[in-house]
Amino acid sequence: MNPPPAQPPSIDIQSLSRSCNQTLILSTLASGPHHGYQLALEIEGRSSGAFRFQHGTLYPILHKLESQGLIRGDWLEERSRRRRKSYRLTAAGRQYLKEQTAGWRDFFDRFFDVVEGRSR
Amino acid sequence: MNPPPAQPPSIDIQSLSRSCNQTLILSTLASGPHHGYQLALEIEGRSSGAFRFQHGTLYPILHKLESQGLIRGDWLEERSRRRRKSYRLTAAGRQYLKEQTAGWRDFFDRFFDVVEGRSR
DNA sequence: TACTATATATAGAGACGCGATATATTGAAA
DNA sequence: TTTCAATATATCGCGTCTCTATATATAGTA
């Protein structure tokens, strides 16, 4: 009999921070288009200040998500307003968000199994 | 009336990976002394292979935890055996583990509040 | 006029996990 | 007897990522 195959980690520990940031952003975009600055405010508000995005963190992530085709940004042209870029989820982004969310659920289950000794 | 003070994040997103690894190790040591190699095997087994420690990850973390006084390592001298270093939790480590575990619970709650839109 | 909030962008610094590599012993298989 | 795998610890360098700081620009308010 073969041993059960080892389960690959649902979320790569190496990229926990990146995945966390991406998932927070994508899930906020799931409720409708936002521009960058607005995303940071919304996430901060929704988490009662627990999750805060520095600008140097936020914009590179948005650029990367866009280059990966997970979100799409369009410049809004409004007079008497600083130009803003409105981001929205693509179909691929919506699918990716779904997978990431499931991955985080799985990660937490396994994590607390180990930490709280439920698997002993 | 003042707005409620923004809650600082329970677990720093920047150091999610580090905190995750530390907490997995400390919680395993809470059940008794282990040496490094044994820790990796135990955590891998307890998580059905989800959490795996590469050597280049494990040993630097152990050294750091020891230098911070959260764990203490003692060389075991046994003839006819490769030398092993047995680690155990210090009182400070036990306290730190408690805080980290609570922090992760809190992080988990807030994270899914945002991701699943419970705070909207 | 000056400051704050809005709004986006990037360069540089520091931290950290991982793969590769090194060293050493023991026991089992060929 | 030789070779291989498992046990056991350690470190270097690479790539990646977040943060701080800085730059730029506009609108509204004190």
Tab-separated table of C-alpha atoms (C1' of nucleotides) in Angstrom:
chain	number	residue	atom	x	y	z
A	1	MET	CA	0.000	0.000	0.000
A	2	ASN	CA	1.245	3.447	-0.850
A	3	PRO	CA	1.186	6.242	1.735
A	4	PRO	CA	-1.367	8.952	0.997
A	5	PRO	CA	0.202	11.593	-1.222
A	6	ALA	CA	1.434	14.622	0.686
A	7	GLN	CA	-0.888	17.555	0.182
A	8	PRO	CA	0.807	20.538	-1.365
A	9	PRO	CA	0.242	23.679	0.674
A	10	SER	CA	-2.911	25.503	-0.303
A	11	ILE	CA	-1.149	28.826	0.122
A	12	ASP	CA	2.574	29.117	-0.352
A	13	ILE	CA	4.096	30.271	2.921
A	14	GLN	CA	6.773	32.119	1.024
A	15	SER	CA	4.208	34.380	-0.572
A	16	LEU	CA	1.699	34.722	2.264
A	17	SER	CA	1.979	38.508	2.402
A	18	ARG	CA	1.613	38.927	-1.321
A	19	SER	CA	-1.367	36.596	-1.462
A	20	CYS	CA	-2.983	38.338	1.500
A	21	ASN	CA	-2.647	41.754	-0.113
A	22	GLN	CA	-3.862	40.500	-3.465
A	23	THR	CA	-6.879	38.799	-1.933
A	24	LEU	CA	-7.864	41.879	0.065
A	25	ILE	CA	-7.697	43.993	-3.074
A	26	LEU	CA	-9.449	41.546	-5.386
A	27	SER	CA	-12.254	40.888	-2.924
A	28	THR	CA	-12.862	44.612	-2.538
A	29	LEU	CA	-13.018	44.984	-6.305
A	30	ALA	CA	-15.581	42.185	-6.381
A	31	SER	CA	-18.134	44.644	-5.015
A	32	GLY	CA	-17.516	47.090	-7.852
A	33	PRO	CA	-14.849	49.240	-9.513
A	34	HIS	CA	-12.533	51.266	-7.316
A	35	HIS	CA	-9.535	53.427	-7.967
A	36	GLY	CA	-6.336	52.827	-6.031
A	37	TYR	CA	-6.592	55.427	-3.340
A	38	GLN	CA	-10.209	54.472	-2.745
A	39	LEU	CA	-9.252	50.814	-2.364
A	40	ALA	CA	-6.859	51.617	0.452
A	41	LEU	CA	-9.473	53.684	2.278
A	42	GLU	CA	-12.150	51.043	1.816
A	43	ILE	CA	-10.025	48.148	3.056
A	44	GLU	CA	-8.844	50.175	6.015
A	45	GLY	CA	-12.402	51.076	6.885
A	46	ARG	CA	-13.807	47.599	6.400
A	47	SER	CA	-11.184	46.113	8.702
A	48	SER	CA	-11.474	48.856	11.326
A	49	GLY	CA	-7.971	49.981	10.571
A	50	ALA	CA	-6.359	46.566	10.783
A	51	PHE	CA	-5.308	46.423	7.151
A	52	ARG	CA	-3.602	49.512	5.865
A	53	PHE	CA	-1.947	49.923	2.499
A	54	GLN	CA	1.037	52.185	2.105
A	55	HIS	CA	1.206	53.796	-1.326
A	56	GLY	CA	4.519	52.114	-2.032
A	57	THR	CA	2.817	48.803	-1.432
A	58	LEU	CA	-0.501	49.442	-3.128
A	59	TYR	CA	0.408	50.756	-6.560
A	60	PRO	CA	3.027	48.136	-7.465
A	61	ILE	CA	0.500	45.436	-6.556
A	62	LEU	CA	-2.161	47.033	-8.746
A	63	HIS	CA	0.287	47.262	-11.649
A	64	LYS	CA	1.227	43.649	-11.215
A	65	LEU	CA	-2.377	42.432	-10.995
A	66	GLU	CA	-3.122	44.399	-14.138
A	67	SER	CA	-0.138	42.974	-15.992
A	68	GLN	CA	-1.337	39.519	-15.010
A	69	GLY	CA	-4.749	40.230	-16.434
A	70	LEU	CA	-6.541	39.798	-13.115
A	71	ILE	CA	-7.785	43.378	-13.015
A	72	ARG	CA	-8.219	46.043	-15.631
A	73	GLY	CA	-7.667	49.758	-15.127
A	74	ASP	CA	-9.159	52.591	-17.132
A	75	TRP	CA	-8.236	56.232	-16.778
A	76	LEU	CA	-11.173	58.412	-15.910
A	77	GLU	CA	-11.086	61.780	-17.610
A	78	GLU	CA	-12.919	64.335	-15.549
A	79	ARG	CA	-12.207	68.033	-15.664
A	80	SER	CA	-11.645	69.718	-12.332
A	81	ARG	CA	-10.352	66.490	-10.830
A	82	ARG	CA	-7.015	64.825	-10.583
A	83	ARG	CA	-6.914	61.955	-13.029
A	84	ARG	CA	-7.876	58.614	-11.538
A	85	LYS	CA	-7.560	55.089	-12.714
A	86	SER	CA	-10.577	52.918	-12.139
A	87	TYR	CA	-9.883	49.234	-11.624
A	88	ARG	CA	-12.287	46.365	-11.992
A	89	LEU	CA	-12.070	42.590	-11.846
A	90	THR	CA	-11.634	40.601	-15.033
A	91	ALA	CA	-13.160	37.146	-15.434
A	92	ALA	CA	-9.743	35.651	-14.721
A	93	GLY	CA	-9.468	37.812	-11.609
A	94	ARG	CA	-12.817	36.628	-10.351
A	95	GLN	CA	-11.785	33.014	-10.804
A	96	TYR	CA	-8.427	33.654	-9.144
A	97	LEU	CA	-10.134	35.336	-6.189
A	98	LYS	CA	-12.341	32.293	-5.759
A	99	GLU	CA	-9.333	29.993	-5.665
A	100	GLN	CA	-7.410	32.252	-3.318
A	101	THR	CA	-10.308	32.514	-0.895
A	102	ALA	CA	-10.672	28.735	-0.791
A	103	GLY	CA	-6.910	28.472	-0.378
A	104	TRP	CA	-6.965	30.804	2.620
A	105	ARG	CA	-9.776	28.829	4.250
A	106	ASP	CA	-7.773	25.685	3.818
A	107	PHE	CA	-4.615	27.373	5.065
A	108	PHE	CA	-6.276	28.529	8.263
A	109	ASP	CA	-7.829	25.139	8.921
A	110	ARG	CA	-4.503	23.394	8.613
A	111	PHE	CA	-2.642	26.097	10.479
A	112	PHE	CA	-4.897	25.944	13.519
A	113	ASP	CA	-4.914	22.156	13.399
A	114	VAL	CA	-1.177	22.270	13.988
A	115	VAL	CA	-1.084	25.255	16.326
A	116	GLU	CA	-3.883	24.049	18.554
A	117	GLY	CA	-2.755	20.454	18.493
A	118	ARG	CA	-5.917	19.079	16.922
A	119	SER	CA	-3.895	16.663	14.814
A	120	ARG	CA	-2.125	15.040	17.770
B	1	MET	CA	-17.004	62.790	19.968
B	2	ASN	CA	-13.805	61.159	18.793
B	3	PRO	CA	-13.824	58.387	16.252
B	4	PRO	CA	-12.882	55.010	17.662
B	5	PRO	CA	-9.109	54.584	17.536
B	6	ALA	CA	-7.943	52.564	14.549
B	7	GLN	CA	-6.966	49.096	15.616
B	8	PRO	CA	-3.372	48.223	14.829
B	9	PRO	CA	-3.093	44.981	12.882
B	10	SER	CA	-2.918	41.944	15.086
B	11	ILE	CA	-0.372	40.357	12.798
B	12	ASP	CA	1.817	42.508	10.606
B	13	ILE	CA	1.106	41.676	6.952
B	14	GLN	CA	4.698	42.422	6.103
B	15	SER	CA	5.901	39.597	8.311
B	16	LEU	CA	3.115	37.076	7.791
B	17	SER	CA	5.458	34.356	6.567
B	18	ARG	CA	7.903	34.810	9.393
B	19	SER	CA	5.158	34.852	12.001
B	20	CYS	CA	3.539	31.784	10.466
B	21	ASN	CA	6.767	29.823	10.566
B	22	GLN	CA	7.590	30.955	14.079
B	23	THR	CA	4.149	30.051	15.365
B	24	LEU	CA	4.241	26.593	13.782
B	25	ILE	CA	7.599	25.922	15.416
B	26	LEU	CA	6.777	27.365	18.825
B	27	SER	CA	3.460	25.546	19.038
B	28	THR	CA	5.154	22.264	18.232
B	29	LEU	CA	7.723	22.892	20.934
B	30	ALA	CA	4.873	23.526	23.353
B	31	SER	CA	4.242	19.783	23.416
B	32	GLY	CA	7.819	19.043	24.431
B	33	PRO	CA	11.460	19.442	23.368
B	34	HIS	CA	12.366	18.695	19.764
B	35	HIS	CA	15.512	19.004	17.729
B	36	GLY	CA	15.431	20.827	14.411
B	37	TYR	CA	15.133	17.970	11.992
B	38	GLN	CA	12.469	16.394	14.182
B	39	LEU	CA	10.482	19.645	14.186
B	40	ALA	CA	10.316	19.698	10.411
B	41	LEU	CA	9.130	16.073	10.281
B	42	GLU	CA	6.567	16.619	13.007
B	43	ILE	CA	5.059	19.735	11.461
B	44	GLU	CA	4.951	18.106	8.060
B	45	GLY	CA	3.225	15.069	9.526
B	46	ARG	CA	0.776	17.030	11.625
B	47	SER	CA	-0.318	19.083	8.635
B	48	SER	CA	-0.478	16.100	6.247
B	49	GLY	CA	2.365	17.566	4.261
B	50	ALA	CA	0.935	21.046	3.892
B	51	PHE	CA	3.674	22.761	5.881
B	52	ARG	CA	7.164	21.765	4.930
B	53	PHE	CA	10.346	23.342	6.181
B	54	GLN	CA	13.369	23.524	3.936
B	55	HIS	CA	16.634	23.344	5.841
B	56	GLY	CA	17.634	26.765	4.628
B	57	THR	CA	14.443	28.078	6.205
B	58	LEU	CA	14.359	26.077	9.400
B	59	TYR	CA	17.779	26.537	10.927
B	60	PRO	CA	18.055	30.322	10.557
B	61	ILE	CA	14.640	30.641	12.225
B	62	LEU	CA	15.720	28.434	15.125
B	63	HIS	CA	18.881	30.498	15.567
B	64	LYS	CA	16.886	33.685	15.567
B	65	LEU	CA	14.302	32.422	18.045
B	66	GLU	CA	17.131	31.324	20.302
B	67	SER	CA	18.910	34.685	20.065
B	68	GLN	CA	15.616	36.335	21.011
B	69	GLY	CA	15.317	34.142	24.068
B	70	LEU	CA	12.079	32.514	22.939
B	71	ILE	CA	13.583	29.035	22.772
B	72	ARG	CA	16.662	27.451	24.259
B	73	GLY	CA	18.819	24.836	22.595
B	74	ASP	CA	21.090	22.316	24.283
B	75	TRP	CA	23.472	20.011	22.492
B	76	LEU	CA	22.827	16.386	23.243
B	77	GLU	CA	25.992	14.349	23.580
B	78	GLU	CA	25.322	10.783	22.604
B	79	ARG	CA	27.970	8.433	21.327
B	80	SER	CA	27.170	6.609	18.115
B	81	ARG	CA	24.833	9.369	16.990
B	82	ARG	CA	25.223	12.548	15.048
B	83	ARG	CA	25.123	15.441	17.469
B	84	ARG	CA	21.695	16.991	17.887
B	85	LYS	CA	20.503	20.184	19.442
B	86	SER	CA	17.392	19.885	21.546
B	87	TYR	CA	15.190	22.962	21.666
B	88	ARG	CA	12.572	23.817	24.227
B	89	LEU	CA	10.283	26.778	24.904
B	90	THR	CA	11.351	29.392	27.406
B	91	ALA	CA	8.804	31.219	29.567
B	92	ALA	CA	9.081	34.192	27.206
B	93	GLY	CA	8.522	31.875	24.259
B	94	ARG	CA	5.415	30.428	25.830
B	95	GLN	CA	4.015	33.901	26.386
B	96	TYR	CA	4.932	34.979	22.865
B	97	LEU	CA	3.231	31.905	21.427
B	98	LYS	CA	0.082	32.779	23.317
B	99	GLU	CA	0.077	36.296	21.880
B	100	GLN	CA	0.831	35.094	18.368
B	101	THR	CA	-1.957	32.518	18.451
B	102	ALA	CA	-4.449	35.144	19.571
B	103	GLY	CA	-3.089	37.465	16.899
B	104	TRP	CA	-3.642	34.861	14.200
B	105	ARG	CA	-7.217	34.248	15.357
B	106	ASP	CA	-7.863	37.952	15.169
B	107	PHE	CA	-6.184	38.224	11.792
B	108	PHE	CA	-8.280	35.368	10.466
B	109	ASP	CA	-11.526	36.987	11.667
B	110	ARG	CA	-10.715	40.381	10.197
B	111	PHE	CA	-9.423	38.940	6.979
B	112	PHE	CA	-12.617	37.052	6.233
B	113	ASP	CA	-14.725	39.985	7.361
B	114	VAL	CA	-13.186	41.926	4.507
B	115	VAL	CA	-12.930	39.105	1.985
B	116	GLU	CA	-16.464	37.854	2.472
B	117	GLY	CA	-17.937	41.306	2.798
B	118	ARG	CA	-19.281	40.834	6.326
B	119	SER	CA	-18.330	44.404	7.242
B	120	ARG	CA	-20.305	45.998	4.424
C	1	DT	C1'	-0.768	81.767	1.417
C	2	DA	C1'	-0.213	77.492	3.387
C	3	DC	C1'	-1.823	73.249	4.637
C	4	DT	C1'	-4.485	69.002	4.070
C	5	DA	C1'	-6.710	65.534	1.383
C	6	DT	C1'	-6.900	63.450	-2.899
C	7	DA	C1'	-4.292	60.683	-6.384
C	8	DT	C1'	-0.635	58.142	-8.753
C	9	DA	C1'	4.181	56.659	-9.284
C	10	DT	C1'	8.929	54.901	-8.419
C	11	DA	C1'	13.645	54.212	-6.415
C	12	DG	C1'	16.217	52.347	-2.641
C	13	DA	C1'	16.654	49.728	1.683
C	14	DG	C1'	15.950	45.901	4.445
C	15	DA	C1'	13.987	41.402	5.474
C	16	DC	C1'	13.179	36.809	4.492
C	17	DG	C1'	12.250	32.169	2.381
C	18	DC	C1'	14.291	28.958	-0.708
C	19	DG	C1'	17.605	26.246	-3.495
C	20	DA	C1'	22.092	24.776	-3.532
C	21	DT	C1'	25.912	23.255	-1.267
C	22	DA	C1'	28.818	21.423	2.485
C	23	DT	C1'	29.773	18.278	6.182
C	24	DA	C1'	29.154	14.027	8.935
C	25	DT	C1'	27.133	9.620	10.721
C	26	DT	C1'	24.328	5.426	10.543
C	27	DG	C1'	22.061	1.561	8.602
C	28	DA	C1'	20.373	-1.027	4.788
C	29	DA	C1'	20.618	-2.668	0.234
C	30	DA	C1'	23.194	-4.322	-3.742
D	1	DT	C1'	32.268	-3.817	0.381
D	2	DT	C1'	30.510	-0.231	-1.680
D	3	DT	C1'	26.770	2.650	-2.395
D	4	DC	C1'	22.702	4.892	-1.302
D	5	DA	C1'	19.204	6.954	1.650
D	6	DA	C1'	18.033	8.896	5.953
D	7	DT	C1'	19.469	11.537	9.749
D	8	DA	C1'	21.299	16.115	11.275
D	9	DT	C1'	23.045	20.823	11.250
D	10	DA	C1'	24.778	24.940	8.873
D	11	DT	C1'	25.442	28.838	5.581
D	12	DC	C1'	25.679	31.598	1.150
D	13	DG	C1'	23.467	33.907	-2.570
D	14	DC	C1'	19.367	34.781	-5.292
D	15	DG	C1'	15.039	36.613	-6.025
D	16	DT	C1'	10.998	38.619	-4.209
D	17	DC	C1'	8.370	41.586	-1.592
D	18	DT	C1'	6.913	45.455	1.571
D	19	DC	C1'	7.975	49.786	3.409
D	20	DT	C1'	9.925	54.492	3.658
D	21	DA	C1'	10.900	58.345	1.303
D	22	DT	C1'	10.384	61.209	-2.408
D	23	DA	C1'	8.218	63.342	-6.523
D	24	DT	C1'	4.388	65.266	-8.909
D	25	DA	C1'	-0.217	67.451	-9.287
D	26	DT	C1'	-4.890	69.348	-8.092
D	27	DA	C1'	-8.780	71.000	-5.112
D	28	DG	C1'	-10.614	72.804	-1.082
D	29	DT	C1'	-10.071	75.065	3.277
D	30	DA	C1'	-8.025	77.834	7.040
